[in-house]
Short mmCIF file of C-alpha atoms in Angstrom, two decimals:
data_model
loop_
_atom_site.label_atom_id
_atom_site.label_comp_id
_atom_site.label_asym_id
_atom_site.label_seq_id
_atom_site.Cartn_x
_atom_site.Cartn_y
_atom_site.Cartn_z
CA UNK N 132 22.54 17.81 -21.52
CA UNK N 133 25.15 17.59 -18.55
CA UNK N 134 25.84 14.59 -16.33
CA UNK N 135 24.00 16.21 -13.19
CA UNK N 136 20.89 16.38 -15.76
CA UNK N 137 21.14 13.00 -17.06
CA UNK N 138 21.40 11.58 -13.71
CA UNK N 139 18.39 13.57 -12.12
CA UNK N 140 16.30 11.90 -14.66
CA UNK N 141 17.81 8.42 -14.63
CA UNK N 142 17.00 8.95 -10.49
CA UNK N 143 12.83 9.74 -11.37
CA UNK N 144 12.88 7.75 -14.65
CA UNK N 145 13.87 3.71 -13.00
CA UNK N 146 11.68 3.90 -10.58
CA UNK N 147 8.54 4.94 -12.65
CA UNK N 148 9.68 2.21 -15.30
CA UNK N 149 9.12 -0.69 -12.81
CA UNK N 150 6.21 0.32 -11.64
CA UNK N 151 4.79 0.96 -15.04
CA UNK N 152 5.67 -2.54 -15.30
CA UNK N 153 3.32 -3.74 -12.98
CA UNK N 154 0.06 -5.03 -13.86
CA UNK N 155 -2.58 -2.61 -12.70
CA UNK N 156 -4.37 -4.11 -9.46
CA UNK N 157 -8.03 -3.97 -8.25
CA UNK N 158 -8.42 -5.43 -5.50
CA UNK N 159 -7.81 -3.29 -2.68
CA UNK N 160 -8.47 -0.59 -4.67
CA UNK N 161 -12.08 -1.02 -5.76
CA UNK N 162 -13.41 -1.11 -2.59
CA UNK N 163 -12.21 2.36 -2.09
CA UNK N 164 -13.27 3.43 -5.35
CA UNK N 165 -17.29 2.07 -4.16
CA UNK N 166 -17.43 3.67 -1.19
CA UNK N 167 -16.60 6.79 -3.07
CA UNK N 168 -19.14 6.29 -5.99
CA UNK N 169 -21.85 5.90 -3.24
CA UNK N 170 -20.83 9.65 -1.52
CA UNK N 171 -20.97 11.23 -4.92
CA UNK N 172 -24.25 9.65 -5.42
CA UNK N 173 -25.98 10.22 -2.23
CA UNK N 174 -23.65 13.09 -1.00
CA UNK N 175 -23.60 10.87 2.65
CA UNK N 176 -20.79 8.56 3.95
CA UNK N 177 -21.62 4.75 3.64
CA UNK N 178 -21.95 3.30 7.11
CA UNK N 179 -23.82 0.47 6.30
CA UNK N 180 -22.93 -2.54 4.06
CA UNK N 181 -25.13 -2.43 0.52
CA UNK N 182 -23.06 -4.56 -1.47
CA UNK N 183 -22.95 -8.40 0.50
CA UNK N 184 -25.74 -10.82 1.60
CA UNK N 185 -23.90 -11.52 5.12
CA UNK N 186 -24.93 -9.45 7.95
CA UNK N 187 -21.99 -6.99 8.37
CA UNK N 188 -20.72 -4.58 10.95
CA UNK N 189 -20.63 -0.71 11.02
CA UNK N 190 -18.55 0.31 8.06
CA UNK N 191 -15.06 2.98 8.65
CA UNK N 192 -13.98 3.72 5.97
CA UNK N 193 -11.52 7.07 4.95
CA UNK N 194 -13.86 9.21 3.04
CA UNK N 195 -11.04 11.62 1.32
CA UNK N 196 -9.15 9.19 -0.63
CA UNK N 197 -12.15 7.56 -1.83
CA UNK N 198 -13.67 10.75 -2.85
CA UNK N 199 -10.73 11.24 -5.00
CA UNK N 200 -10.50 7.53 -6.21
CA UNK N 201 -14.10 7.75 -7.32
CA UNK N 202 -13.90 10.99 -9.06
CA UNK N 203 -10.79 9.45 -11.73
CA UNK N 204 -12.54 6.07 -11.43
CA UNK N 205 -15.72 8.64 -13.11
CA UNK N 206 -13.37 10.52 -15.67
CA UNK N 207 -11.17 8.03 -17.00
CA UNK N 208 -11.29 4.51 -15.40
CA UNK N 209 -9.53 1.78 -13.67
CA UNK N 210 -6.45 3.04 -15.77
CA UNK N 211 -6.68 6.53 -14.87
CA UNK N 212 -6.50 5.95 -10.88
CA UNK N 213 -3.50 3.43 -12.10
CA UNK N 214 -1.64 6.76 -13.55
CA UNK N 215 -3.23 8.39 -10.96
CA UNK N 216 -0.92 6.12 -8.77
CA UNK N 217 2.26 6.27 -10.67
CA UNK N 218 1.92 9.91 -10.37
CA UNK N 219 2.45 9.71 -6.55
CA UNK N 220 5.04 7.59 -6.87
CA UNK N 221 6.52 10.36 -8.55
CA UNK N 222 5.97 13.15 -5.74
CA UNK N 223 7.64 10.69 -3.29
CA UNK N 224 10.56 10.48 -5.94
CA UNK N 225 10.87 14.53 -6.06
CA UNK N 226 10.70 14.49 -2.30
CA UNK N 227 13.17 12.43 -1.53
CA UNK N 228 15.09 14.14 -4.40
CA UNK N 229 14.40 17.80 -3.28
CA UNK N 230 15.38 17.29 0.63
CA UNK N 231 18.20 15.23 0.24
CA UNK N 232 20.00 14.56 -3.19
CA UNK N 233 19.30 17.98 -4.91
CA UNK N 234 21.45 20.23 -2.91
CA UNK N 235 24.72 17.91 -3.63
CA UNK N 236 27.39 18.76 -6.26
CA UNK N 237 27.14 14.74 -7.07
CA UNK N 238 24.67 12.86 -5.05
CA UNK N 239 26.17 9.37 -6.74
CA UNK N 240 28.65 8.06 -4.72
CA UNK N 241 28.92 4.66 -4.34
CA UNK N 242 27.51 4.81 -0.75
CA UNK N 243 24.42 6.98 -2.07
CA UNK N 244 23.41 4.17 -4.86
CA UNK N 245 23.39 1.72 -2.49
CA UNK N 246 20.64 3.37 -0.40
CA UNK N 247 18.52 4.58 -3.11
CA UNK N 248 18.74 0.99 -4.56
CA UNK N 249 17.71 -0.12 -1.15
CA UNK N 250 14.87 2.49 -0.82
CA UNK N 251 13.67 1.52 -4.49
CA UNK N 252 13.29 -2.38 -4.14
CA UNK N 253 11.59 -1.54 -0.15
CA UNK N 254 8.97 0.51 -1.17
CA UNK N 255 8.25 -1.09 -3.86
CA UNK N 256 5.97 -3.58 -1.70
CA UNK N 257 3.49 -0.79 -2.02
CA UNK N 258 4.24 0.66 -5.86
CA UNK N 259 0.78 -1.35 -6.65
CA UNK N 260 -2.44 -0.12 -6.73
CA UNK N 261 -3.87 0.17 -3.58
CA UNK N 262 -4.91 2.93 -1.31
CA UNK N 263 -1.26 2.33 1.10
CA UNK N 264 0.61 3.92 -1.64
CA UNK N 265 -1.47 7.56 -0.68
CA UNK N 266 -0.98 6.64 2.68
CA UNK N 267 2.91 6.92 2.41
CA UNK N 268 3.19 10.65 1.31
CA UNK N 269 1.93 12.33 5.05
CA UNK N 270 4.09 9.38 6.39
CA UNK N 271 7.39 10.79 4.41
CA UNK N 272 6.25 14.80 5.31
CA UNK N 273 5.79 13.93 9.54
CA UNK N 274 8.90 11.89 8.85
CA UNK N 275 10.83 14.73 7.66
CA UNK N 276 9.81 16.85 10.57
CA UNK N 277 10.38 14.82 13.09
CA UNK N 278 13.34 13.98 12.37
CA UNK N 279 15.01 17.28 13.07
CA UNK N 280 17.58 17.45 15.31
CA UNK N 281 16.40 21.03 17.19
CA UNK N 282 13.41 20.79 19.35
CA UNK N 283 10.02 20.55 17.77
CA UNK N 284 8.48 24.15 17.72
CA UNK N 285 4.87 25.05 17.87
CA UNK N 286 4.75 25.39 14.31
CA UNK N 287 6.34 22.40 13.52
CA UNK N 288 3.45 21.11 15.64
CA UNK N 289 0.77 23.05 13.58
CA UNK N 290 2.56 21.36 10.37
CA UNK N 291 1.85 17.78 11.85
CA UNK N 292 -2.01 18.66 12.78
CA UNK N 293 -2.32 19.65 9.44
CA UNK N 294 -0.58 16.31 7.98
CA UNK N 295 -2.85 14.21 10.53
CA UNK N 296 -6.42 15.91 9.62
CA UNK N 297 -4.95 15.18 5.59
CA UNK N 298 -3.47 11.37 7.07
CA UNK N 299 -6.46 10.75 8.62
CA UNK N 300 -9.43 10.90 6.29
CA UNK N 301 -7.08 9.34 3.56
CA UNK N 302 -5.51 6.29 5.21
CA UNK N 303 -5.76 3.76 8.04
CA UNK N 304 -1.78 3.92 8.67
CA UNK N 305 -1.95 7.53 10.17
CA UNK N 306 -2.03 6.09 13.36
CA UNK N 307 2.09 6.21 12.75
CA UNK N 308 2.67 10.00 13.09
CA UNK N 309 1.52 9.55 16.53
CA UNK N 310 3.65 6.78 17.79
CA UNK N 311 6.69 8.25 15.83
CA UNK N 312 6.24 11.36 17.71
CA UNK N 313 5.94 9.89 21.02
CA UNK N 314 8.94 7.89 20.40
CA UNK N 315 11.17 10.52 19.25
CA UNK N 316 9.98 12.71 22.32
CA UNK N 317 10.34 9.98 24.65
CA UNK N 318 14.01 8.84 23.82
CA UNK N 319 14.63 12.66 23.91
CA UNK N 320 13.96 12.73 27.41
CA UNK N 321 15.30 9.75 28.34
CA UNK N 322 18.55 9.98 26.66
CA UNK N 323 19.50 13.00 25.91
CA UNK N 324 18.25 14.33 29.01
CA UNK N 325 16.26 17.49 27.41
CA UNK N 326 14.05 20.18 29.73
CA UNK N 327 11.10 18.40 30.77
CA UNK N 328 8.44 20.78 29.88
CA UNK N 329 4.70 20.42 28.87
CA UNK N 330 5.07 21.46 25.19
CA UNK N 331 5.72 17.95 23.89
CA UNK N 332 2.63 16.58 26.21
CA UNK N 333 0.50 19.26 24.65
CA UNK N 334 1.55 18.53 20.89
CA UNK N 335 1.28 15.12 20.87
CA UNK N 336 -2.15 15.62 22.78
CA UNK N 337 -3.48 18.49 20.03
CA UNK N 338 -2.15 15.83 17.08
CA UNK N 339 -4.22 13.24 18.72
CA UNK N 340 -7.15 15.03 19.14
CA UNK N 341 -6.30 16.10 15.59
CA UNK N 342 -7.35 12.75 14.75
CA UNK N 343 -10.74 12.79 15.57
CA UNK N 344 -11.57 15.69 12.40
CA UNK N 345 -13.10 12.72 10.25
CA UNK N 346 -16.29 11.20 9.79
CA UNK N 347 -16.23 8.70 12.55
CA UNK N 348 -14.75 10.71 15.13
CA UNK N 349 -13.08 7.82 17.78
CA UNK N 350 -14.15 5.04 16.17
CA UNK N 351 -11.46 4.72 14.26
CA UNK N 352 -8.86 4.33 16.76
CA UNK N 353 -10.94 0.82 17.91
CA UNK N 354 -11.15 -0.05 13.95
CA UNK N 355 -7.58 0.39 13.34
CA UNK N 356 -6.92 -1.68 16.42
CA UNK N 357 -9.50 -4.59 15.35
CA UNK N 358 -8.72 -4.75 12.09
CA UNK N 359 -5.15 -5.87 13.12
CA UNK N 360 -6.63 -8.76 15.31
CA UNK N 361 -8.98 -9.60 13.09
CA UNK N 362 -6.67 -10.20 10.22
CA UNK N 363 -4.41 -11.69 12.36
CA UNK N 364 -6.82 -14.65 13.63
CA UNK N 365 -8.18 -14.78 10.26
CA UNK N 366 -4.36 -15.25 9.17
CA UNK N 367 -4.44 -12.27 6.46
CA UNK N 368 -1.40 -12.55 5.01
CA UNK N 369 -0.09 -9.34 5.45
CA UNK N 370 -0.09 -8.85 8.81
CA UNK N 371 1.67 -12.33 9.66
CA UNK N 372 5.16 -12.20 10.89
CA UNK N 373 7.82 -12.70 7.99
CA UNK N 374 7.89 -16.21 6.35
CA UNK N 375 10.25 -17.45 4.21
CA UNK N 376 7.89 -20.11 2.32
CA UNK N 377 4.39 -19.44 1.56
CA UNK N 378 3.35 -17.01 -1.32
CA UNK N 379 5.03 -13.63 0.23
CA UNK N 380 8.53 -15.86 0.25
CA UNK N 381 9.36 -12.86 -2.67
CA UNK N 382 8.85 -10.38 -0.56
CA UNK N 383 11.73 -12.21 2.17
CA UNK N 384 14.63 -10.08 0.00
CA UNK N 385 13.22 -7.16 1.67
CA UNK N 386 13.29 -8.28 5.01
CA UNK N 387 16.20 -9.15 4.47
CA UNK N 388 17.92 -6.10 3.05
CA UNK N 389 15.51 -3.78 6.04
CA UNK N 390 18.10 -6.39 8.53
CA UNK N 391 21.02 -5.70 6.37
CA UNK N 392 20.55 -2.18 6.90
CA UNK N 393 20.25 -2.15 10.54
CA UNK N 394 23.25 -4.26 11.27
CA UNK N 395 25.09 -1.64 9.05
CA UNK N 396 23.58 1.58 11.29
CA UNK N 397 25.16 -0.20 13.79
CA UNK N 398 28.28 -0.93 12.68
CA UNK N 399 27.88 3.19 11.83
CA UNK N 400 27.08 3.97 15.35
CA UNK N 401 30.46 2.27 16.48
CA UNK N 402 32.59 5.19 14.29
CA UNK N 403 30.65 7.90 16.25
CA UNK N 404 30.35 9.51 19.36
CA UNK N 405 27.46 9.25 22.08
CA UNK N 406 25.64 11.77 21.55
CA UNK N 407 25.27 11.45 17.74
CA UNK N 408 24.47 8.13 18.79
CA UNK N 409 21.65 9.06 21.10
CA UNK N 410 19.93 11.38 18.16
CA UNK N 411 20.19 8.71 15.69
CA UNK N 412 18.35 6.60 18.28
CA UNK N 413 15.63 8.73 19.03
CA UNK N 414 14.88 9.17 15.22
CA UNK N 415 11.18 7.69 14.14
CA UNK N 416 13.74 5.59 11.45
CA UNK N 417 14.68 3.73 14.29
CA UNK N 418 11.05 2.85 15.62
CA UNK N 419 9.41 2.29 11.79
CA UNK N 420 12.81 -0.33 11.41
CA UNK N 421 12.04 -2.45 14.19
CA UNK N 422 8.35 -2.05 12.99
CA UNK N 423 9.33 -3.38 10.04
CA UNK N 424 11.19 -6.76 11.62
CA UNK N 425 7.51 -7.55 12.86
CA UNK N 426 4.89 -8.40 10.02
CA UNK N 427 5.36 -8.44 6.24
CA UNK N 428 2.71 -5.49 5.33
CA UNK N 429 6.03 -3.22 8.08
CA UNK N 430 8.67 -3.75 5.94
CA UNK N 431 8.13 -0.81 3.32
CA UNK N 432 7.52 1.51 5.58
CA UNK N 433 11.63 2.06 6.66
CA UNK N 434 12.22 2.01 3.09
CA UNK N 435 9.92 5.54 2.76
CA UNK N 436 12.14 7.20 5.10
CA UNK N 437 15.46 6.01 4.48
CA UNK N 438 16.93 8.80 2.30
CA UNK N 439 16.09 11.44 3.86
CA UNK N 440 17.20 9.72 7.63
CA UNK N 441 20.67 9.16 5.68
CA UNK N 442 20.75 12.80 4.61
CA UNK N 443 20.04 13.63 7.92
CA UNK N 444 22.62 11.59 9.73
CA UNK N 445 25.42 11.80 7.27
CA UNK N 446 25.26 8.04 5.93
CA UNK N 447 24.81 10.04 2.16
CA UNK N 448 28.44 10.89 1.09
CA UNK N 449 28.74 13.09 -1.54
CA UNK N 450 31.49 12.79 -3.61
CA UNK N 451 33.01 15.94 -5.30
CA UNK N 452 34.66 14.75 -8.36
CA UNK N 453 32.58 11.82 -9.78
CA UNK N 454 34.37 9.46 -11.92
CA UNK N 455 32.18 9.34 -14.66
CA UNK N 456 32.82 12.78 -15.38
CA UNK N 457 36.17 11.83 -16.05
CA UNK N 458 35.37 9.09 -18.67
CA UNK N 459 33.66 10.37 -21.71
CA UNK N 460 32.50 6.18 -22.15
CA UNK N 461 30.35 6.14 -19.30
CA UNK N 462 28.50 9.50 -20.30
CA UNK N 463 27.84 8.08 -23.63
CA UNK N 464 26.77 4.66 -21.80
CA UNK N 465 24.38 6.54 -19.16
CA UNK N 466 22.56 8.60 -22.32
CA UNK N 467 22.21 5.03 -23.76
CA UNK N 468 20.34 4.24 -20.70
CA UNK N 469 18.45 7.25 -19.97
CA UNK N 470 16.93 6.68 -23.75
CA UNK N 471 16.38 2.93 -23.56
CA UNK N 472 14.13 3.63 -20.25
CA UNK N 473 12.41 6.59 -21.39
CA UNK N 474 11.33 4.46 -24.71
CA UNK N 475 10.30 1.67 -22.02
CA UNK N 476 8.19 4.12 -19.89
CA UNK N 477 6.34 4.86 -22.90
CA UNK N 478 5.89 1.65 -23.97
CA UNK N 479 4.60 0.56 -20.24
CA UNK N 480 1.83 3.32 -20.45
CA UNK N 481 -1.61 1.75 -20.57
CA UNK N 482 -2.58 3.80 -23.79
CA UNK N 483 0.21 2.15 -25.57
CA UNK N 484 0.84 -1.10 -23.95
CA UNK N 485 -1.45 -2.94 -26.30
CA UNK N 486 0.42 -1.81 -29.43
CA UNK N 487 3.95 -2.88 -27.82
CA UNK N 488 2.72 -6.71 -27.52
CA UNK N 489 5.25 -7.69 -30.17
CA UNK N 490 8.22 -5.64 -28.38
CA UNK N 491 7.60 -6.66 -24.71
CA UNK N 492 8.47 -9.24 -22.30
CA UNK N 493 5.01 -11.92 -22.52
CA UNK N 494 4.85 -11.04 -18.32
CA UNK N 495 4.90 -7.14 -18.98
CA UNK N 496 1.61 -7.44 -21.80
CA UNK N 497 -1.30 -7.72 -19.61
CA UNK N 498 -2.76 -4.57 -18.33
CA UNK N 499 -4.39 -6.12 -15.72
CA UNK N 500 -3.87 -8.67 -13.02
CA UNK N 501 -4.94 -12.42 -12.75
CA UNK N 502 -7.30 -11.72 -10.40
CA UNK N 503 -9.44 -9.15 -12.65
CA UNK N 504 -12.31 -11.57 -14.70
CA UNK N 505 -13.56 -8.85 -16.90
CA UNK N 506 -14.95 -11.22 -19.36
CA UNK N 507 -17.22 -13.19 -16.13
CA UNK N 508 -18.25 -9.77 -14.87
CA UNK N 509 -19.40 -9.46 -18.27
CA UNK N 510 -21.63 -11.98 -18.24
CA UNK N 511 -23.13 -11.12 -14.73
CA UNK N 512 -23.72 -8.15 -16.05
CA UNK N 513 -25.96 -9.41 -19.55
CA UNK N 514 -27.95 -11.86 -16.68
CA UNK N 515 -31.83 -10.79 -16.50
CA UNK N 516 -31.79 -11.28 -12.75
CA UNK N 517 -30.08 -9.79 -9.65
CA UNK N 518 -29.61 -13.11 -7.75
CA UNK N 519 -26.54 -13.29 -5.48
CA UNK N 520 -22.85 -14.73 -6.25
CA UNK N 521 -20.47 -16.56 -3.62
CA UNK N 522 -16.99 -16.09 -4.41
CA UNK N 523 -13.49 -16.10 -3.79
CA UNK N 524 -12.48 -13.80 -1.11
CA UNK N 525 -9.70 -12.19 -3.82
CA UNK N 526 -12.34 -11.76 -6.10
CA UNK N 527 -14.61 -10.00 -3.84
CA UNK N 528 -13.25 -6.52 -4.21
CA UNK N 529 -13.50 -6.75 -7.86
CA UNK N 530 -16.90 -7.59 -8.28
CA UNK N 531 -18.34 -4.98 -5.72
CA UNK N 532 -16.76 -2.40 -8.13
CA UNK N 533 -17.73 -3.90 -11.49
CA UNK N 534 -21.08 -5.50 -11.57
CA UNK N 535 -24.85 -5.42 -9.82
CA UNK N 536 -25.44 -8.47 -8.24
CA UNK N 537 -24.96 -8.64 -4.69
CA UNK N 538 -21.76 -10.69 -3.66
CA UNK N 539 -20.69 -12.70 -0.34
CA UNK N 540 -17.47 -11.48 0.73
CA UNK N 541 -14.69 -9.07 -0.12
CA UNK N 542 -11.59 -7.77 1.25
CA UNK N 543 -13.03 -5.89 3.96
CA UNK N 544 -12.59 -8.91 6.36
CA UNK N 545 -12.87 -6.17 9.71
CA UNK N 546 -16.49 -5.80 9.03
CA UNK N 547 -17.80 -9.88 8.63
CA UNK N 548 -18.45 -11.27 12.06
CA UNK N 549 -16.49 -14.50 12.85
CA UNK N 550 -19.68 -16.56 12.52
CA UNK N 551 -20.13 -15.12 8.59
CA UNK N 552 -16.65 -15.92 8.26
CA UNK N 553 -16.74 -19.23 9.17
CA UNK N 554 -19.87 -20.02 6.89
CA UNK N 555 -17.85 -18.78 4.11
CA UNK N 556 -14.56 -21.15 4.76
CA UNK N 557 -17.04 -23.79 4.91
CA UNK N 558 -18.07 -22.97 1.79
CA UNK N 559 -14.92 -21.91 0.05
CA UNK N 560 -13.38 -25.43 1.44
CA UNK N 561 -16.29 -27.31 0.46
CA UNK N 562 -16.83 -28.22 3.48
CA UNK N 563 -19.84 -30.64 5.32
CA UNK N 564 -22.66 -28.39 5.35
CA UNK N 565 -21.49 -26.18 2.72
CA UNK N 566 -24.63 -26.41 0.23
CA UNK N 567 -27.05 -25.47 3.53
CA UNK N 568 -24.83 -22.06 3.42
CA UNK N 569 -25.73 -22.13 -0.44
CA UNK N 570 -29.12 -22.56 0.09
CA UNK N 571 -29.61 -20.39 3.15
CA UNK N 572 -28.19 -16.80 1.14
CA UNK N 573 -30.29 -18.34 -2.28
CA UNK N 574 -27.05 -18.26 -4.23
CA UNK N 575 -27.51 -18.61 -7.90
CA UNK N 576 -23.34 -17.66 -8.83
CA UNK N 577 -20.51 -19.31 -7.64
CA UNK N 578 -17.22 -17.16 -8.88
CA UNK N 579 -14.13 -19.79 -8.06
CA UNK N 580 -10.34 -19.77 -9.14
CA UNK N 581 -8.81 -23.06 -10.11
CA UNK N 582 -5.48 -22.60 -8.40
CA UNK N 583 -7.52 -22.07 -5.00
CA UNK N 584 -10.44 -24.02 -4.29
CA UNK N 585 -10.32 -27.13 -6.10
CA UNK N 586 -12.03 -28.71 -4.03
CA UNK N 587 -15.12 -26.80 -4.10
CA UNK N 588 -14.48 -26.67 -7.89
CA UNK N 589 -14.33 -30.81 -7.91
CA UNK N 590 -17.64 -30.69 -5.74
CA UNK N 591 -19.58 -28.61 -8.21
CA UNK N 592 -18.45 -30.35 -11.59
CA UNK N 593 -19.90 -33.62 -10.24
CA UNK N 594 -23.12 -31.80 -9.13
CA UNK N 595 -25.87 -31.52 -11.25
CA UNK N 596 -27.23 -28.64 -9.73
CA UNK N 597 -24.56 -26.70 -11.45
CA UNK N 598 -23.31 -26.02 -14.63
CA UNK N 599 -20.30 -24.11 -15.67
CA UNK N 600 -21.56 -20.46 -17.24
CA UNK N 601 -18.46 -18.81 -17.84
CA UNK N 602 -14.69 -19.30 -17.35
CA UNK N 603 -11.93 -16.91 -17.85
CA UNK N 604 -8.16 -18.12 -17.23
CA UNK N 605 -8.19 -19.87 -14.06
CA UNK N 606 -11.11 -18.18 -13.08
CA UNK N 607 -14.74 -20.01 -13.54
CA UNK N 608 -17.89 -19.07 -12.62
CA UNK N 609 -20.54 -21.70 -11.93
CA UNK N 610 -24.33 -20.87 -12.28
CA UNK N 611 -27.18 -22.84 -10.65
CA UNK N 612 -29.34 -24.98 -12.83
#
């Protein structure tokens, strides 16, 4: 094996291992994988809310993704759309690789670690399972087209159409081609003084026109839009501005290292002349950064982008004559390595996680996350009637995917009106008023986590209208006597 080999498969290899590592999530996810089921079922796209007791509005949903979520999800599981994930993962891995590493005699210089490390631990706010992670492979291709120094052509143009119709009907965040391509023509014009023509007016017109081959034709250009204020005045986590305290204070490194990087493109810009400057500046890297400084669920998306931006602008230095080809120790060391992960990877594979138990980590065991109550779904399942369950709004997701009975909320907060919304914090905070709520919806099931609402959970172990039916970790469910 030579040391370009070894390294090419140390570069795919990490990455994969990590995110192997990673308990496979439902959340997100199983909403997707629902409104999927119900096309190949009914061969029709769901508009309408079948799955909650509160009075919803019109559903948007992207149809492709879930089409294809719902088709594994069919063949071979939750665990199969998980691999089905990590197998993305590894496309965005061979792109990067392929446009910007592949070409170099040795793409590991000291300079060129640094930013892969960077672009590893970024995106890896999306290496879960959720529909994002799909969402970041048209982001990567416009990305790479747009960030081309000549002027866009008309078939660079066709390219992005076809991106956008693909972006589009997979995932809500296509709405980014368009504003990256307005900025980069924009700053084009404005400072570096390029032909005004009508070209650039007409592309960006025929990509957003583009964007209404899908389903729900305009609507989804309000939905994007509402779901953003929604979640913020509903205080969804992942659109709030960076926090340092609170339960994304993890995910503060990679703020963090997205500000590092900036101050360090512009300590960069000070070694070069204007006009390199000027390009640099009217690259879509520069618009998804500052993107990023705004709200937690930005962050990853610079990461995406960030190789191929520094192959682009010459931040990647290749380095000739490597010094580990000069040391016969370190080759021996890197094989070590590139066998120790590969033994991991297969070790993190669902199939053979369960047989590792005794060899892994205690954290690295469970194939599924905390807030996946297989064993309560169970037992919803085995009940004789089809009475409704209030639960947690993490759990909602879950059990819309998993079991019959109708449920009260999930993660699709855009579609509960702020009056439903309110009944169910009332509820979920055990509020005054809260058992009128109950009573109104005739809920039978109350699915509640420990670590959450212990309040509600105090309330209902000192009523004897309830009894517990079924508990699972911190996870209980209460039934109604």
């Amino acid at each position: 094996m030579s040391r370009r080999t070894l390294y090419n498969y140390l570069f795919f290899l990490l990455p994969l291992v990590y995110f192997l590592s990673l308990p496979i999530a439902t959340g997100d996810l199983a909403v997707w994988i629902a409104h999927g089921k119900y096309f190949l079922q009914t061969g029709s796209v769901l508009r309408h809310d079948i799955f909650s007791v509160l009075p919803t509005n019109e559903l948007i949903y992207p149809v492709g993704s879930s089409v294809v979520y719902a088709l594994i999800y069919n063949l071979y599981g939750l665990i199969g759309v998980s691999l089905f994930h990590k197998f993305i993962l590894l496309i965005i891995s061979y792109v990067w690789f392929k446009s910007s590493l592949a070409k170099a005699d040795s793409p590991w210089s000291a300079v060129t670690k640094i930013i892969v490390f960077f672009s590893w631990l970024g995106t890896s706010l999306f290496f879960i399972d959720r529909p994002a992670l799909l969402g970041m492979l048209p982001l990567l291709l416009s990305f790479m087209i747009l960030s081309k120094a000549e002027e866009i052509t008309w078939k660079d143009i066709g390219k992005l159409i076809i991106v956008n119709i693909f972006w589009v009907n997979t995932h809500g965040s296509w709405l980014l081609l368009i504003l990256m391509y307005s900025w980069r023509e924009l700053w084009r014009i404005v400072l570096l003084n390029y032909n005004k023509s009508w070209k650039p007016v007409l592309g960006g017109l025929f990509i957003g026109f583009s964007s209404l081959l899908n389903p729900f034709g305009y609507k989804i250009f309000y939905y994007i839009l509402e779901t953003a204020n929604v979640s913020r005045e509903r205080k969804i986590s992942e659109w709030s501005p960076i926090s340092f305290t609170g339960p994304f204070v993890g995910q503060s490194l990679t703020y963090i290292i997205l500000l590092t990087i900036i101050i360090m493109l512009f300590i960069y810009f000070a070694k070069l002349d204007r006009h390199k400057i000027k390009n640099i500046f009217a690259s879509p890297f520069i618009f998804l950064s500052l993107l990023g400084l705004l709200a937690i669920r930005n962050t990853a998306l610079a990461f995406f982008v960030l190789i191929p931006f520094s192959s682009e602008f010459g931040l990647i230095i290749v380095e000739k004559k490597s010094s580990l080809k000069s040391s016969r120790m370190a080759y021996i060391l890197n094989l070590g390595v590139l066998g120790a992960v590969l033994i991991l990877a297969i070790f993190l594979l669902p199939v053979f996680r369960p047989y590792a138990k005794s060899i892994l980590p205690s954290s690295k065991q469970s194939l599924y996350d905390s807030d996946s109550p297989f064993k309560i779904v169970k037992y919803l399942n085995n009940t004789a009637d089809n009475d409704p369950v209030f639960n947690d709004w993490y759990f909602g997701s879950f059990l819309l995917l998993e079991q019959r009975h109708k449920i009260f909320i999930d993660t699709r907060n855009i579609i509960y009106k702020n009056e439903s919304f309110s009944e169910y914090l009332k509820v979920i905070n055990a509020e005054s008023g809260w058992r009128e709520i109950i009573s109104k919806y005739k809920i039978k099931y109350i699915l509640i986590n420990k670590k959450h609402n212990a309040n509600l959970m105090k309330e209902l172990s000192h009523d004897g209208v309830w009894r517990l039916a079924a508990e699972e970790g911190d996870t209980f469910l209460y039934e109604g006597r």
